[in-house]
Amino acid sequence: MIQLDHFNITAPMEILIRVRDFYKTVLGLTEGNRPHFARRGFWLYGNGRPIVHLIEGDTGEQQPATTYLDHIAFHTDDLRPIKERLDCLRIVCEQVLVPGGAIEQLIFYDPVGIKVEVNASI
């Protein structure tokens, strides 16, 4: 069996702080323990697992966030709190019912331009 472990964003610290705060505020992820790597950064946890890794990198190391990556997806039991936080932050999102009607999604973009999808069974 294989499953997604985490995704990583490497950017200058001032951008990482915005990204960290975005995922904590919008998705309710929590900042948690991170090994003492050579470069600074943050690990954000969901369900007790470090699923978003943020690593400080020089501006010269930056690459376009979505060169071929289309989106990342999370699952939740209830979209309403996330939708409310997005609305409060004036972050535009699209609310979509997946064909077949069993899953509803919120689709929006994070501060570095990565498309984020949050799914909930209905």
N, CA, C and O atoms as a DFTB+ gen file, in Angstrom:
488 C
 N C O
     1  1       0.848      -1.185       0.000
     2  2       0.000       0.000       0.000
     3  2       0.888       1.240       0.000
     4  3       1.912       1.282       0.682
     5  1       0.496       2.226      -0.753
     6  2       1.237       3.481      -0.793
     7  2       0.258       4.625      -0.575
     8  3      -0.895       4.561      -1.001
     9  1       0.728       5.666       0.091
    10  2      -0.091       6.852       0.308
    11  2       0.813       8.070       0.304
    12  3       2.020       7.958       0.521
    13  1       0.238       9.216       0.060
    14  2       1.001      10.451       0.079
    15  2       1.465      10.726       1.501
    16  3       0.675      10.647       2.441
    17  1       2.737      11.047       1.660
    18  2       3.302      11.323       2.979
    19  2       3.266      12.813       3.297
    20  3       2.774      13.214       4.352
    21  1       3.786      13.635       2.386
    22  2       3.800      15.080       2.595
    23  2       4.104      15.761       1.272
    24  3       4.481      15.113       0.295
    25  1       3.936      17.080       1.254
    26  2       4.452      17.864       0.137
    27  2       5.313      18.965       0.710
    28  3       5.141      19.362       1.863
    29  1       6.250      19.466      -0.101
    30  2       7.240      20.419       0.359
    31  2       7.219      21.673      -0.510
    32  3       7.061      21.603      -1.729
    33  1       7.382      22.812       0.143
    34  2       7.557      24.086      -0.545
    35  2       8.874      24.668      -0.061
    36  3       9.103      24.766       1.145
    37  1       9.751      25.060      -0.998
    38  2      11.013      25.714      -0.666
    39  2      10.951      27.136      -1.195
    40  3      10.700      27.354      -2.380
    41  1      11.183      28.109      -0.310
    42  2      11.084      29.524      -0.677
    43  2      11.822      30.353       0.368
    44  3      12.180      29.837       1.426
    45  1      12.054      31.637       0.082
    46  2      12.644      32.518       1.087
    47  2      11.747      32.585       2.339
    48  3      10.532      32.406       2.255
    49  1      12.361      32.843       3.480
    50  2      11.644      32.794       4.759
    51  2      10.427      33.714       4.797
    52  3       9.400      33.338       5.360
    53  1      10.515      34.912       4.213
    54  2       9.358      35.815       4.281
    55  2       8.140      35.215       3.554
    56  3       7.001      35.464       3.948
    57  1       8.378      34.442       2.514
    58  2       7.275      33.768       1.820
    59  2       6.802      32.569       2.634
    60  3       5.600      32.324       2.739
    61  1       7.747      31.816       3.215
    62  2       7.363      30.650       4.023
    63  2       6.458      31.036       5.184
    64  3       5.524      30.307       5.518
    65  1       6.732      32.163       5.788
    66  2       5.902      32.608       6.914
    67  2       4.469      32.848       6.433
    68  3       3.516      32.472       7.116
    69  1       4.312      33.469       5.264
    70  2       2.962      33.684       4.710
    71  2       2.283      32.356       4.394
    72  3       1.099      32.178       4.679
    73  1       3.030      31.427       3.809
    74  2       2.473      30.114       3.471
    75  2       2.100      29.354       4.739
    76  3       1.022      28.766       4.817
    77  1       2.990      29.363       5.732
    78  2       2.703      28.701       7.011
    79  2       1.420      29.244       7.625
    80  3       0.544      28.479       8.027
    81  1       1.315      30.562       7.696
    82  2       0.135      31.182       8.301
    83  2      -1.130      30.869       7.504
    84  3      -2.196      30.676       8.087
    85  1      -1.019      30.820       6.184
    86  2      -2.155      30.487       5.320
    87  2      -2.702      29.098       5.653
    88  3      -3.898      28.952       5.905
    89  1      -1.847      28.085       5.658
    90  2      -2.315      26.718       5.911
    91  2      -2.800      26.537       7.348
    92  3      -3.722      25.758       7.592
    93  1      -2.201      27.234       8.290
    94  2      -2.689      27.162       9.669
    95  2      -4.065      27.810       9.775
    96  3      -4.965      27.256      10.406
    97  1      -4.231      28.973       9.166
    98  2      -5.489      29.706       9.271
    99  2      -6.604      29.049       8.473
   100  3      -7.699      28.847       8.998
   101  1      -6.346      28.715       7.221
   102  2      -7.400      28.213       6.340
   103  2      -7.754      26.762       6.636
   104  3      -8.932      26.427       6.755
   105  1      -6.748      25.895       6.757
   106  2      -7.026      24.468       6.942
   107  2      -6.952      24.008       8.390
   108  3      -7.313      22.871       8.696
   109  1      -6.491      24.873       9.281
   110  2      -6.401      24.488      10.681
   111  2      -5.241      23.552      10.981
   112  3      -5.236      22.877      12.010
   113  1      -4.239      23.507      10.072
   114  2      -3.058      22.697      10.356
   115  2      -2.310      23.326      11.521
   116  3      -2.431      24.526      11.768
   117  1      -1.541      22.522      12.232
   118  2      -0.796      23.028      13.382
   119  2       0.701      22.903      13.127
   120  3       1.167      21.939      12.519
   121  1       1.432      23.885      13.600
   122  2       2.889      23.831      13.483
   123  2       3.409      22.890      14.554
   124  3       3.008      22.972      15.715
   125  1       4.309      21.989      14.155
   126  2       4.792      21.004      15.117
   127  2       6.271      20.733      14.996
   128  3       7.001      21.426      14.287
   129  1       6.692      19.709      15.706
   130  2       8.097      19.332      15.782
   131  2       8.682      19.080      14.395
   132  3       8.043      18.501      13.517
   133  1       9.910      19.535      14.237
   134  2      10.644      19.362      12.981
   135  2      12.089      19.057      13.331
   136  3      12.657      19.724      14.196
   137  1      12.706      18.064      12.683
   138  2      14.128      17.793      12.956
   139  2      14.981      19.032      12.724
   140  3      14.572      19.956      12.021
   141  1      16.147      19.043      13.308
   142  2      17.055      20.201      13.207
   143  2      17.897      20.089      11.936
   144  3      19.092      19.799      11.989
   145  1      17.248      20.326      10.792
   146  2      17.940      20.322       9.509
   147  2      18.843      21.546       9.399
   148  3      18.720      22.487      10.183
   149  1      19.748      21.528       8.426
   150  2      20.667      22.652       8.221
   151  2      19.917      23.932       7.850
   152  3      20.323      25.025       8.245
   153  1      18.825      23.800       7.093
   154  2      18.047      24.981       6.699
   155  2      16.809      25.104       7.583
   156  3      16.210      24.108       7.988
   157  1      16.446      26.345       7.869
   158  2      15.268      26.601       8.700
   159  2      13.999      26.219       7.955
   160  3      13.994      26.066       6.734
   161  1      12.930      26.069       8.714
   162  2      11.652      25.767       8.097
   163  2      10.597      25.408       9.125
   164  3      10.776      25.604      10.327
   165  1       9.498      24.878       8.623
   166  2       8.356      24.528       9.464
   167  2       7.767      23.212       8.974
   168  3       7.826      22.897       7.786
   169  1       7.207      22.459       9.891
   170  2       6.379      21.309       9.536
   171  2       4.978      21.596      10.054
   172  3       4.798      21.981      11.210
   173  1       3.995      21.407       9.193
   174  2       2.598      21.610       9.565
   175  2       1.903      20.261       9.611
   176  3       2.026      19.441       8.700
   177  1       1.180      20.056      10.680
   178  2       0.580      18.760      10.968
   179  2      -0.925      18.766      10.747
   180  3      -1.610      19.753      11.017
   181  1      -1.418      17.643      10.250
   182  2      -2.843      17.361      10.141
   183  2      -3.052      15.919      10.585
   184  3      -2.341      15.021      10.134
   185  1      -4.004      15.697      11.449
   186  2      -4.249      14.352      12.001
   187  2      -2.989      13.747      12.618
   188  3      -2.756      12.543      12.513
   189  1      -2.185      14.583      13.256
   190  2      -0.994      14.100      13.943
   191  2       0.192      13.777      13.050
   192  3       1.196      13.249      13.529
   193  1       0.098      14.085      11.753
   194  2       1.169      13.790      10.805
   195  2       1.688      15.068      10.165
   196  3       0.903      15.966       9.860
   197  1       3.017      15.166       9.953
   198  2       3.581      16.345       9.293
   199  2       3.369      16.266       7.782
   200  3       4.169      15.650       7.077
   201  1       2.306      16.880       7.284
   202  2       1.914      16.705       5.884
   203  2       2.341      17.855       4.974
   204  3       2.352      17.700       3.753
   205  1       2.694      19.010       5.554
   206  2       3.199      20.136       4.769
   207  2       4.569      20.505       5.332
   208  3       4.690      20.887       6.496
   209  1       5.601      20.387       4.492
   210  2       6.959      20.741       4.888
   211  2       7.335      22.036       4.182
   212  3       7.150      22.174       2.973
   213  1       7.858      22.972       4.942
   214  2       8.276      24.267       4.402
   215  2       9.752      24.449       4.725
   216  3      10.147      24.385       5.889
   217  1      10.577      24.679       3.688
   218  2      12.019      24.784       3.874
   219  2      12.514      26.096       3.287
   220  3      12.149      26.478       2.176
   221  1      13.359      26.779       4.064
   222  2      13.936      28.030       3.594
   223  2      14.927      27.761       2.471
   224  3      15.781      26.881       2.570
   225  1      14.795      28.535       1.408
   226  2      15.720      28.454       0.287
   227  2      16.018      29.845      -0.223
   228  3      15.240      30.774      -0.008
   229  1      17.132      29.988      -0.893
   230  2      17.499      31.278      -1.476
   231  2      16.562      31.611      -2.625
   232  3      15.975      30.723      -3.244
   233  1      16.430      32.898      -2.900
   234  2      15.602      33.336      -4.015
   235  2      16.027      32.654      -5.304
   236  3      15.181      32.320      -6.132
   237  1      17.315      32.445      -5.485
   238  2      17.816      31.801      -6.685
   239  2      17.366      30.351      -6.819
   240  3      17.369      29.801      -7.921
   241  1      16.977      29.723      -5.700
   242  2      16.530      28.332      -5.729
   243  2      15.058      28.207      -6.090
   244  3      14.587      27.111      -6.394
   245  1      14.326      29.313      -6.060
   246  2      12.884      29.246      -6.315
   247  2      12.603      28.773      -7.732
   248  3      13.329      29.088      -8.675
   249  1      11.550      28.023      -7.849
   250  2      11.065      27.580      -9.138
   251  2       9.579      27.879      -9.179
   252  3       8.950      28.044      -8.133
   253  1       9.016      27.951     -10.362
   254  2       7.564      28.156     -10.413
   255  2       6.845      27.074      -9.611
   256  3       7.161      25.890      -9.734
   257  1       5.890      27.480      -8.799
   258  2       5.214      26.554      -7.891
   259  2       4.417      25.493      -8.631
   260  3       4.267      24.376      -8.136
   261  1       3.913      25.820      -9.790
   262  2       3.018      24.878     -10.461
   263  2       3.465      24.563     -11.889
   264  3       2.646      24.552     -12.808
   265  1       4.735      24.311     -12.073
   266  2       5.226      24.007     -13.409
   267  2       4.423      22.870     -14.032
   268  3       3.874      23.031     -15.122
   269  1       4.345      21.731     -13.362
   270  2       3.546      20.610     -13.834
   271  2       2.573      20.115     -12.769
   272  3       1.640      19.376     -13.082
   273  1       2.774      20.501     -11.559
   274  2       1.869      20.124     -10.480
   275  2       0.540      20.842     -10.683
   276  3       0.502      22.070     -10.760
   277  1      -0.538      20.092     -10.768
   278  2      -1.840      20.717     -10.976
   279  2      -2.455      21.165      -9.656
   280  3      -2.913      22.303      -9.552
   281  1      -2.477      20.293      -8.640
   282  2      -3.058      20.677      -7.355
   283  2      -2.646      19.692      -6.270
   284  3      -2.136      18.605      -6.540
   285  1      -2.886      20.115      -5.032
   286  2      -2.773      19.210      -3.893
   287  2      -4.174      19.108      -3.308
   288  3      -4.971      20.038      -3.427
   289  1      -4.469      17.983      -2.678
   290  2      -5.821      17.779      -2.162
   291  2      -5.771      17.306      -0.710
   292  3      -4.903      16.531      -0.308
   293  1      -6.734      17.805       0.051
   294  2      -6.925      17.413       1.434
   295  2      -8.344      16.875       1.571
   296  3      -9.199      17.153       0.730
   297  1      -8.595      16.114       2.616
   298  2      -9.944      15.631       2.901
   299  2     -10.351      16.154       4.270
   300  3      -9.535      16.231       5.188
   301  1     -11.622      16.513       4.393
   302  2     -12.172      16.955       5.665
   303  2     -13.567      16.379       5.814
   304  3     -14.175      15.937       4.838
   305  1     -14.066      16.386       7.028
   306  2     -15.434      15.928       7.262
   307  2     -16.456      17.024       7.007
   308  3     -17.631      16.736       6.777
   309  1     -16.010      18.305       7.047
   310  2     -16.946      19.419       6.930
   311  2     -16.268      20.600       6.237
   312  3     -15.292      21.146       6.751
   313  1     -16.780      20.993       5.080
   314  2     -16.210      22.111       4.327
   315  2     -16.577      23.476       4.907
   316  3     -15.873      24.458       4.675
   317  1     -17.679      23.541       5.662
   318  2     -18.180      24.847       6.107
   319  2     -17.160      25.700       6.856
   320  3     -17.025      26.881       6.535
   321  1     -16.432      25.158       7.842
   322  2     -15.476      26.028       8.545
   323  2     -14.375      26.562       7.626
   324  3     -13.933      27.701       7.778
   325  1     -13.941      25.745       6.683
   326  2     -12.904      26.190       5.752
   327  2     -13.461      27.267       4.834
   328  3     -12.795      28.271       4.583
   329  1     -14.663      27.070       4.334
   330  2     -15.314      28.070       3.472
   331  2     -15.477      29.391       4.228
   332  3     -15.242      30.459       3.663
   333  1     -15.872      29.327       5.481
   334  2     -16.029      30.540       6.292
   335  2     -14.700      31.270       6.462
   336  3     -14.646      32.495       6.357
   337  1     -13.625      30.518       6.724
   338  2     -12.305      31.154       6.883
   339  2     -11.855      31.779       5.571
   340  3     -11.316      32.886       5.566
   341  1     -12.069      31.086       4.458
   342  2     -11.719      31.656       3.153
   343  2     -12.488      32.950       2.904
   344  3     -11.915      33.940       2.449
   345  1     -13.791      32.941       3.204
   346  2     -14.608      34.139       3.024
   347  2     -14.098      35.289       3.896
   348  3     -13.997      36.425       3.432
   349  1     -13.778      34.994       5.152
   350  2     -13.270      36.035       6.060
   351  2     -11.955      36.626       5.562
   352  3     -11.694      37.816       5.738
   353  1     -11.138      35.790       4.942
   354  2      -9.851      36.243       4.421
   355  2      -9.961      36.817       3.007
   356  3      -8.970      37.255       2.424
   357  1     -11.182      36.808       2.467
   358  2     -11.461      37.275       1.101
   359  2     -10.623      36.536       0.056
   360  3     -10.112      37.117      -0.901
   361  1     -10.509      35.223       0.289
   362  2      -9.829      34.356      -0.670
   363  2     -10.896      33.730      -1.552
   364  3     -11.811      33.062      -1.069
   365  1     -10.764      33.955      -2.837
   366  2     -11.742      33.437      -3.793
   367  2     -11.611      31.919      -3.858
   368  3     -10.509      31.380      -3.950
   369  1     -12.756      31.240      -3.810
   370  2     -12.751      29.797      -3.957
   371  2     -13.943      29.382      -4.806
   372  3     -14.928      30.108      -4.937
   373  1     -13.821      28.217      -5.366
   374  2     -14.905      27.634      -6.147
   375  2     -15.425      26.434      -5.364
   376  3     -14.640      25.611      -4.894
   377  1     -16.736      26.332      -5.223
   378  2     -17.343      25.193      -4.550
   379  2     -17.986      24.326      -5.629
   380  3     -18.839      24.788      -6.386
   381  1     -17.561      23.054      -5.688
   382  2     -17.927      22.175      -6.786
   383  2     -18.484      20.871      -6.250
   384  3     -17.985      20.325      -5.266
   385  1     -19.514      20.382      -6.900
   386  2     -20.033      19.045      -6.625
   387  2     -19.456      18.119      -7.686
   388  3     -19.670      18.329      -8.880
   389  1     -18.724      17.093      -7.254
   390  2     -18.125      16.144      -8.192
   391  2     -19.251      15.357      -8.865
   392  3     -20.197      14.939      -8.197
   393  1     -19.158      15.152     -10.173
   394  2     -20.201      14.384     -10.859
   395  2     -20.455      13.054     -10.147
   396  3     -19.520      12.338      -9.790
   397  1     -21.699      12.748      -9.954
   398  2     -22.088      11.567      -9.195
   399  2     -22.620      11.936      -7.824
   400  3     -23.347      11.166      -7.197
   401  1     -22.242      13.142      -7.358
   402  2     -22.844      13.712      -6.171
   403  2     -22.382      13.211      -4.824
   404  3     -23.031      13.526      -3.826
   405  1     -21.294      12.444      -4.724
   406  2     -20.869      11.921      -3.427
   407  2     -19.798      12.777      -2.755
   408  3     -19.545      12.622      -1.561
   409  1     -19.166      13.681      -3.510
   410  2     -18.081      14.502      -2.967
   411  2     -18.296      15.954      -3.375
   412  3     -18.633      16.264      -4.517
   413  1     -18.088      16.835      -2.394
   414  2     -18.107      18.269      -2.646
   415  2     -16.696      18.794      -2.421
   416  3     -15.976      18.296      -1.556
   417  1     -16.299      19.803      -3.201
   418  2     -14.942      20.333      -3.129
   419  2     -14.926      21.846      -2.999
   420  3     -15.813      22.545      -3.489
   421  1     -13.888      22.332      -2.321
   422  2     -13.508      23.743      -2.374
   423  2     -12.183      23.792      -3.117
   424  3     -11.285      22.994      -2.849
   425  1     -12.059      24.733      -4.056
   426  2     -10.833      24.871      -4.832
   427  2     -10.378      26.321      -4.733
   428  3     -11.155      27.244      -4.980
   429  1      -9.100      26.515      -4.364
   430  2      -8.542      27.853      -4.184
   431  2      -7.032      27.772      -4.323
   432  3      -6.490      26.686      -4.529
   433  1      -6.339      28.910      -4.214
   434  2      -4.891      28.966      -4.398
   435  2      -4.200      29.456      -3.138
   436  3      -4.704      30.338      -2.442
   437  1      -3.024      28.868      -2.847
   438  2      -2.253      29.301      -1.682
   439  2      -1.365      30.492      -2.059
   440  3      -1.355      30.893      -3.223
   441  1      -0.618      31.069      -1.108
   442  2       0.170      32.272      -1.400
   443  2       1.265      32.112      -2.450
   444  3       1.732      33.113      -2.993
   445  1       1.690      30.879      -2.754
   446  2       2.708      30.702      -3.795
   447  2       2.105      30.197      -5.101
   448  3       2.834      29.818      -6.018
   449  1       0.775      30.191      -5.187
   450  2       0.107      29.849      -6.437
   451  2      -0.237      28.390      -6.646
   452  3      -0.645      28.003      -7.741
   453  1      -0.080      27.575      -5.618
   454  2      -0.447      26.164      -5.735
   455  2      -1.959      26.035      -5.571
   456  3      -2.542      26.574      -4.630
   457  1      -2.586      25.309      -6.505
   458  2      -4.029      25.084      -6.397
   459  2      -4.273      24.060      -5.286
   460  3      -3.639      23.007      -5.236
   461  1      -5.207      24.400      -4.403
   462  2      -5.546      23.542      -3.259
   463  2      -6.989      23.096      -3.431
   464  3      -7.872      23.894      -3.743
   465  1      -7.205      21.818      -3.224
   466  2      -8.534      21.222      -3.290
   467  2      -8.826      20.599      -1.932
   468  3      -8.000      19.859      -1.397
   469  1      -9.978      20.889      -1.380
   470  2     -10.394      20.256      -0.133
   471  2     -11.689      19.510      -0.421
   472  3     -12.665      20.096      -0.889
   473  1     -11.688      18.217      -0.137
   474  2     -12.815      17.342      -0.435
   475  2     -13.554      16.937       0.830
   476  3     -12.957      16.783       1.895
   477  1     -14.859      16.769       0.695
   478  2     -15.680      16.240       1.783
   479  2     -16.755      15.351       1.180
   480  3     -17.377      15.701       0.177
   481  1     -16.963      14.211       1.795
   482  2     -18.050      13.329       1.375
   483  2     -19.371      13.937       1.811
   484  3     -19.480      14.527       2.885
   485  1     -20.382      13.778       0.946
   486  2     -21.703      14.303       1.326
   487  2     -22.728      13.180       1.272
   488  3     -23.905      13.404       1.555
